[in-house]
């Protein structure tokens, strides 16, 4: 099997597995316990918290230190950021129309509860248009917060978060960014980006599933979503996991240390994959190709084909790929991201997502391109022919 669905989840790095096993074997206890054993667990947990903040270039010293709240993953962090910040601030919630479902569904939920929500549109190239925010600020609309992802999970297109912050900062509007797909692929600099909250998760960069974080600027106020404990300043109560937290920090440390080499490898393989597919399959289109993108993601459409049939046929040929966000897979709904890009229906319906990782080799890419080409040609000549050749 050639695994090209790394944006859904990555396989755990053996070094991370070893690290996790090492900590598990230490038989740690509850990090909130006041005895020596508890303090030992706490020190591992707090080292992980500080490590993650440092790797993301957040402030760890002084009165204005930033915070990292450990969560179960990106979905929870997004929910906490949006519900938590919005609960402290009246006004309109602004999100982009291409966010992950964990942002969009949260916004829709708040909308049902009476919150005004505005959705930022996206261009055909996959970049969100933030201009309306400037107009709304100019005319004095009260905006509670804005949420814009750093990189889109379907197209890989990088979003103008820095520019958005420059618009929002003078008006004291908090900005949250979902950096789930960006962490481990491009440099993350929490301070330089000047966002107020950032969502992260470990399993997109070869860490374990079940641990994420919400980085918070020192000044940001947040309502918790869970109740019943004092852990993590009562913002996310519940017994913390030093095992997972430490593995997350270790995963991020590997990704940052190997950032340049990983980036170069992924980009080279992605370019190879796209160039072979585009040259062999007439009519194929790479979506978002003209915008700055993450180095490992290709959203490619074969207009006229059905993406779900294509995914099934590729699976039979030993290629694992996605058709959109992992949370939406299995649903027959076409991608909300590609629809927001205003692409022709046939393009949206024929698009699959191929997401590489730094371990993907040129040989695998060439092999995958060969198999994809074969399957696309077969389906194009016989759309119902799922039979393996
Ligand atoms: C952009 C983005 N945000 C959030 C999530 C959700 O993260 P998790 O699976 O850790 O809940 C995902 C996962 O697909 C994602 O791609």
Coordinates of C-alpha atoms and ligand atoms in Angstrom, one line a residue:
X1 CA 0.0 0.0 0.0
X2 CA 1.2 3.5 -0.8
X3 CA -0.1 5.8 1.8
X4 CA -1.0 9.2 0.4
X5 CA -3.5 10.3 3.0
X6 CA -1.2 12.0 5.5
X7 CA -3.5 14.9 6.0
X8 CA -6.1 12.5 7.5
X9 CA -3.4 11.2 9.9
X10 CA 0.2 10.3 9.7
X11 CA 1.8 7.0 10.9
X12 CA 3.6 7.3 14.2
X13 CA 7.3 7.9 13.8
X14 CA 9.2 4.9 15.4
X15 CA 11.3 7.3 17.4
X16 CA 8.1 8.8 18.9
X17 CA 6.8 5.3 19.6
X18 CA 10.1 4.5 21.4
X19 CA 9.8 7.8 23.4
X20 CA 6.3 7.0 24.4
X21 CA 7.2 3.5 25.5
X22 CA 10.0 4.9 27.5
X23 CA 7.7 7.2 29.4
X24 CA 5.0 4.6 29.8
X25 CA 7.5 2.3 31.4
X26 CA 8.2 5.0 34.1
X27 CA 4.8 4.2 35.6
X28 CA 3.9 7.9 36.2
X29 CA 1.1 8.9 38.4
X30 CA -1.4 11.7 38.4
X31 CA 0.4 15.0 37.7
X32 CA -2.0 16.9 40.0
X33 CA -1.0 14.8 43.0
X34 CA 0.9 16.7 45.7
X35 CA 3.3 13.9 46.6
X36 CA 6.8 13.3 45.1
X37 CA 5.5 10.8 42.5
X38 CA 2.9 13.3 41.4
X39 CA 5.5 16.1 41.2
X40 CA 7.7 13.9 39.0
X41 CA 4.7 13.4 36.6
X42 CA 4.0 17.1 36.7
X43 CA 7.5 18.1 35.8
X44 CA 7.4 15.9 32.7
X45 CA 4.1 17.5 31.8
X46 CA 5.3 21.0 32.3
X47 CA 8.5 20.3 30.4
X48 CA 6.3 19.2 27.5
X49 CA 4.2 22.3 27.8
X50 CA 7.2 24.6 27.8
X51 CA 8.9 22.6 25.1
X52 CA 5.9 23.0 22.8
X53 CA 5.6 26.7 23.4
X54 CA 9.4 27.2 22.8
X55 CA 9.2 25.2 19.5
X56 CA 6.3 27.3 18.3
X57 CA 8.3 30.4 19.4
X58 CA 5.8 31.5 21.9
X59 CA 6.8 33.6 25.0
X60 CA 7.8 31.4 27.9
X61 CA 9.4 34.0 30.2
X62 CA 8.1 36.9 32.2
X63 CA 4.7 38.3 33.2
X64 CA 3.4 38.1 29.7
X65 CA 4.1 34.4 29.0
X66 CA 1.9 32.6 26.6
X67 CA 0.0 29.5 27.6
X68 CA -0.4 26.1 26.1
X69 CA -3.6 24.1 27.0
X70 CA -3.4 20.4 26.2
X71 CA -6.5 19.0 24.7
X72 CA -7.6 15.8 23.0
X73 CA -6.7 17.2 19.5
X74 CA -7.5 19.8 16.9
X75 CA -11.2 19.4 17.0
X76 CA -11.4 20.1 20.7
X77 CA -8.9 23.0 20.5
X78 CA -10.9 24.6 17.7
X79 CA -14.1 24.2 19.7
X80 CA -12.5 25.6 22.9
X81 CA -10.9 28.6 21.0
X82 CA -14.1 29.6 19.3
X83 CA -16.7 28.9 22.0
X84 CA -14.3 30.0 24.7
X85 CA -13.3 33.4 23.3
X86 CA -16.7 34.2 21.8
X87 CA -18.3 33.6 25.2
X88 CA -16.2 36.4 26.6
X89 CA -16.9 38.9 23.8
X90 CA -20.1 40.2 22.3
X91 CA -20.3 40.8 18.6
X92 CA -20.0 39.0 15.3
X93 CA -18.0 35.8 14.9
X94 CA -16.1 35.7 11.6
X95 CA -14.8 32.5 10.1
X96 CA -13.7 31.6 6.7
X97 CA -15.8 29.4 4.5
X98 CA -13.0 26.8 4.0
X99 CA -12.3 26.0 7.6
X100 CA -12.2 22.5 8.9
X101 CA -15.7 21.2 10.0
X102 CA -14.6 21.5 13.7
X103 CA -14.6 25.3 13.1
X104 CA -17.5 25.6 10.8
X105 CA -19.8 23.3 12.8
X106 CA -18.9 25.2 16.0
X107 CA -19.7 28.5 14.3
X108 CA -23.0 27.1 13.0
X109 CA -23.9 25.9 16.5
X110 CA -23.2 29.4 17.9
X111 CA -25.3 30.8 15.1
X112 CA -28.2 28.6 16.1
X113 CA -27.9 29.9 19.6
X114 CA -28.3 33.5 18.3
X115 CA -24.7 34.6 17.6
X116 CA -24.2 36.6 14.4
X117 CA -21.7 34.8 12.2
X118 CA -20.1 36.0 8.9
X119 CA -18.3 33.7 6.5
X120 CA -15.3 34.9 4.5
X121 CA -15.3 33.9 0.9
X122 CA -12.5 32.3 -1.0
X123 CA -11.0 32.9 -4.4
X124 CA -10.6 30.3 -7.1
X125 CA -7.0 29.9 -6.1
X126 CA -8.0 28.8 -2.7
X127 CA -7.0 31.9 -0.7
X128 CA -9.5 33.5 1.6
X129 CA -10.5 37.1 0.9
X130 CA -10.0 39.0 4.1
X131 CA -10.8 42.5 2.7
X132 CA -14.4 42.4 4.0
X133 CA -13.0 42.4 7.6
X134 CA -11.3 45.8 6.9
X135 CA -14.7 47.2 5.6
X136 CA -16.5 45.8 8.7
X137 CA -14.0 47.3 11.0
X138 CA -14.1 50.7 9.2
X139 CA -17.8 50.9 9.5
X140 CA -17.7 50.1 13.2
X141 CA -19.2 46.6 13.2
X142 CA -18.6 44.9 16.5
X143 CA -16.5 41.8 15.8
X144 CA -16.0 39.3 18.6
X145 CA -13.2 37.3 17.0
X146 CA -12.0 36.0 13.7
X147 CA -10.8 32.5 12.9
X148 CA -8.7 31.7 9.8
X149 CA -6.7 28.6 9.3
X150 CA -3.0 28.8 8.5
X151 CA -3.1 26.2 5.8
X152 CA -6.1 24.4 4.3
X153 CA -6.3 20.7 4.8
X154 CA -7.7 19.9 1.4
X155 CA -5.7 22.1 -1.0
X156 CA -2.7 22.9 1.3
X157 CA -3.1 26.6 0.3
X158 CA -1.6 29.0 2.9
X159 CA -3.9 31.6 4.2
X160 CA -3.3 35.3 4.8
X161 CA -3.3 35.1 8.6
X162 CA -0.5 37.7 9.1
X163 CA -2.4 40.3 7.0
X164 CA -5.6 39.5 8.9
X165 CA -3.8 40.1 12.2
X166 CA -2.6 43.5 10.9
X167 CA -6.2 44.4 10.2
X168 CA -7.6 43.1 13.5
X169 CA -4.9 44.2 16.0
X170 CA -5.5 47.9 16.0
X171 CA -9.2 47.2 16.6
X172 CA -8.4 44.8 19.4
X173 CA -10.1 41.9 17.7
X174 CA -8.7 38.5 18.7
X175 CA -7.6 36.2 15.9
X176 CA -7.5 32.4 16.2
X177 CA -5.7 30.2 13.7
X178 CA -6.0 26.5 13.1
X179 CA -2.4 25.5 12.4
X180 CA -3.1 21.7 12.5
X181 CA -1.8 21.1 9.0
X182 CA 0.9 23.7 9.0
X183 CA 2.8 22.5 12.1
X184 CA 5.7 20.3 11.0
X185 CA 5.5 21.5 7.4
X186 CA 6.2 25.2 7.6
X187 CA 7.8 27.4 10.3
X188 CA 5.5 28.3 13.1
X189 CA 6.3 31.5 14.9
X190 CA 3.5 32.3 17.4
X191 CA 5.0 35.6 18.5
X192 CA 5.8 36.9 15.0
X193 CA 2.4 35.9 13.6
X194 CA 0.8 37.8 16.6
X195 CA -2.3 35.6 16.6
X196 CA -4.1 35.3 20.0
X197 CA -4.9 31.6 19.8
X198 CA -3.5 28.7 17.7
X199 CA -4.8 25.1 17.4
X200 CA -2.3 22.2 17.1
X201 CA -2.5 18.5 17.0
X202 CA 0.1 15.8 17.2
X203 CA -1.2 13.1 14.8
X204 CA -0.6 15.1 11.6
X205 CA 3.1 15.1 12.2
X206 CA 3.8 11.5 13.1
X207 CA 2.8 11.9 16.7
X208 CA 0.1 10.0 18.6
X209 CA -3.7 10.5 18.1
X210 CA -5.5 11.9 21.1
X211 CA -3.3 14.9 22.0
X212 CA -3.5 18.5 20.8
X213 CA -3.0 22.0 22.2
X214 CA -4.4 25.4 22.1
X215 CA -1.7 28.1 22.4
X216 CA -3.0 31.3 24.0
X217 CA -1.6 34.7 24.2
X218 CA -1.2 35.9 27.8
X219 CA -3.9 38.6 27.3
X220 CA -6.6 36.4 25.9
X221 CA -9.6 35.6 28.1
X222 CA -11.5 32.3 27.6
X223 CA -14.5 30.5 29.0
X224 CA -13.9 26.7 29.6
X225 CA -16.1 24.2 27.8
X226 CA -15.6 21.5 30.5
X227 CA -16.1 21.8 34.2
X228 CA -15.1 20.0 37.3
X229 CA -11.4 20.4 38.0
X230 CA -8.7 22.9 38.5
X231 CA -6.2 21.5 36.0
X232 CA -4.9 23.8 33.3
X233 CA -6.2 26.9 35.1
X234 CA -9.6 25.3 35.0
X235 CA -9.7 26.1 31.3
X236 CA -9.6 22.5 30.4
X237 CA -10.1 20.4 33.5
X238 CA -9.5 16.7 33.7
X239 CA -6.4 14.6 34.5
X240 CA -3.6 15.5 32.2
X241 CA -1.6 12.9 30.3
X242 CA 2.2 13.4 30.7
X243 CA 2.7 10.5 28.3
X244 CA 0.9 12.1 25.4
X245 CA 2.0 15.6 26.2
X246 CA 5.6 14.6 26.3
X247 CA 5.2 12.6 23.1
X248 CA 3.6 15.6 21.4
X249 CA 6.5 17.8 22.4
X250 CA 9.0 15.2 21.3
X251 CA 7.2 14.9 17.9
X252 CA 7.3 18.6 17.4
X253 CA 11.0 18.7 18.4
X254 CA 11.8 16.2 15.7
X255 CA 9.7 18.1 13.1
X256 CA 11.4 21.4 13.9
X257 CA 14.9 19.9 13.9
X258 CA 14.4 18.2 10.6
X259 CA 12.2 21.0 9.1
X260 CA 14.4 22.0 6.1
X261 CA 15.2 18.5 5.0
X262 CA 11.6 17.3 5.4
X263 CA 10.3 20.4 3.5
X264 CA 12.7 19.9 0.6
X265 CA 11.9 16.1 0.3
X266 CA 8.1 16.6 0.4
X267 CA 8.2 19.4 -2.1
X268 CA 10.4 17.5 -4.5
X269 CA 8.2 14.4 -4.3
X270 CA 5.0 16.5 -4.7
X271 CA 6.3 18.3 -7.7
X272 CA 7.3 14.9 -9.3
X273 CA 3.8 13.5 -8.6
X274 CA 2.0 16.5 -10.1
X275 CA 4.2 16.7 -13.1
X276 CA 3.8 13.1 -14.0
X277 CA 0.1 13.1 -13.5
X278 CA -0.5 16.3 -15.4
X279 CA 1.6 15.1 -18.3
X280 CA -0.1 11.7 -18.5
X281 CA -3.7 12.6 -17.9
X282 CA -5.2 15.2 -20.2
X283 CA -7.6 17.5 -18.5
X284 CA -6.2 16.9 -15.0
X285 CA -6.0 20.1 -12.9
X286 CA -4.1 20.8 -9.7
X287 CA -6.4 22.9 -7.5
X288 CA -4.8 25.9 -5.7
X289 CA -1.6 25.4 -7.8
X290 CA -1.1 29.2 -8.2
X291 CA -1.2 30.0 -4.5
X292 CA 1.5 29.4 -2.0
X293 CA 0.9 25.9 -0.6
X294 CA 2.2 23.4 1.9
X295 CA 4.8 21.2 0.3
X296 CA 3.1 17.9 0.6
X297 CA -0.6 18.4 -0.4
X298 CA -2.1 18.0 -3.8
X299 CA -5.7 18.5 -4.5
X300 CA -6.1 17.1 -8.1
X301 CA -9.2 16.9 -10.2
X302 CA -10.0 14.6 -13.1
X303 CA -13.1 16.3 -14.4
X304 CA -15.8 13.9 -15.5
X305 CA -14.8 11.2 -12.9
X306 CA -16.5 10.6 -9.6
X307 CA -14.1 11.1 -6.7
X308 CA -15.6 8.4 -4.6
X309 CA -15.5 5.8 -7.3
X310 CA -11.9 6.9 -8.0
X311 CA -10.9 6.6 -4.4
X312 CA -12.4 3.1 -4.2
X313 CA -10.7 2.1 -7.4
X314 CA -7.4 3.5 -6.2
X315 CA -7.8 1.7 -2.9
X316 CA -8.1 -1.6 -4.8
X317 CA -4.9 -0.7 -6.6
X318 CA -3.1 -0.1 -3.3
X319 CA -3.2 3.7 -3.1
X320 CA -4.7 5.2 0.0
X321 CA -5.9 8.8 -0.6
X322 CA -8.6 11.1 0.6
X323 CA -11.5 13.0 -1.0
X324 CA -11.6 15.8 1.5
X325 CA -11.4 16.3 5.3
X326 CA -11.1 13.0 7.1
X327 CA -14.1 14.0 9.2
X328 CA -16.2 14.3 6.1
X329 CA -15.0 11.1 4.4
X330 CA -17.6 8.5 4.0
X331 CA -20.1 11.3 3.4
X332 CA -21.2 11.8 -0.2
X333 CA -21.2 15.6 0.2
X334 CA -18.8 17.3 -2.2
X335 CA -16.0 19.2 -0.6
X336 CA -17.2 22.5 0.9
X337 CA -13.7 23.9 0.3
X338 CA -13.7 23.2 -3.4
X339 CA -17.3 24.5 -3.6
X340 CA -16.2 27.7 -1.8
X341 CA -13.5 28.1 -4.5
X342 CA -16.3 28.4 -7.1
X343 CA -14.9 25.7 -9.3
X344 CA -17.0 24.0 -11.9
X345 CA -19.1 21.1 -10.6
X346 CA -17.3 18.6 -12.7
X347 CA -14.0 19.7 -11.2
X348 CA -15.3 19.5 -7.7
X349 CA -16.8 16.1 -8.2
X350 CA -13.7 14.7 -9.8
X351 CA -11.2 15.8 -7.1
X352 CA -9.1 13.7 -4.8
X353 CA -6.5 14.7 -2.2
X354 CA -3.0 13.2 -2.3
X355 CA -1.0 14.1 0.8
X356 CA 2.5 12.9 1.2
X357 CA 4.8 12.9 4.2
X358 CA 8.6 13.3 4.6
X359 CA 9.0 9.6 4.4
X360 CA 7.3 9.3 1.0
X361 CA 10.0 8.4 -1.6
X362 CA 10.4 9.3 -5.2
X363 CA 10.0 5.6 -6.1
X364 CA 6.7 5.4 -4.3
X365 CA 5.5 8.6 -6.0
X366 CA 6.4 7.3 -9.5
X367 CA 4.7 4.0 -8.7
X368 CA 1.6 5.8 -7.3
X369 CA 1.5 8.1 -10.4
X370 CA 1.6 5.0 -12.6
X371 CA -1.3 3.3 -10.8
X372 CA -3.3 6.5 -10.6
X373 CA -2.9 7.1 -14.4
X374 CA -4.0 3.5 -15.1
X375 CA -7.1 3.8 -12.9
X376 CA -8.1 7.2 -14.2
X377 CA -7.8 6.0 -17.8
X378 CA -9.8 2.9 -17.1
X379 CA -12.6 4.8 -15.3
X380 CA -12.7 7.4 -18.0
X381 CA -13.3 4.8 -20.6
X382 CA -15.7 2.8 -18.4
X383 CA -17.0 4.9 -15.5
X384 CA -18.7 1.9 -13.8
X385 CA -15.7 -0.4 -14.2
X386 CA -14.3 -0.8 -10.7
X387 CA -12.7 -4.1 -11.6
X388 CA -9.0 -4.3 -10.8
X389 CA -6.8 -4.6 -13.9
Ligands
LIG1 C1 -7.2 21.8 9.5 C2 -7.7 20.8 10.5 N1 -8.2 21.3 11.7 C3 -8.6 20.4 12.6 C4 -8.5 19.1 12.4 C5 -9.0 18.2 13.5 O1 -7.9 17.7 14.3 P1 -8.1 16.3 15.1 O2 -8.2 15.2 14.2 O3 -6.8 16.3 16.0 O4 -9.3 16.5 16.0 C6 -8.0 18.5 11.2 C7 -8.0 17.1 11.0 O5 -8.3 16.6 9.9 C8 -7.6 19.4 10.2 O6 -7.1 19.0 9.1

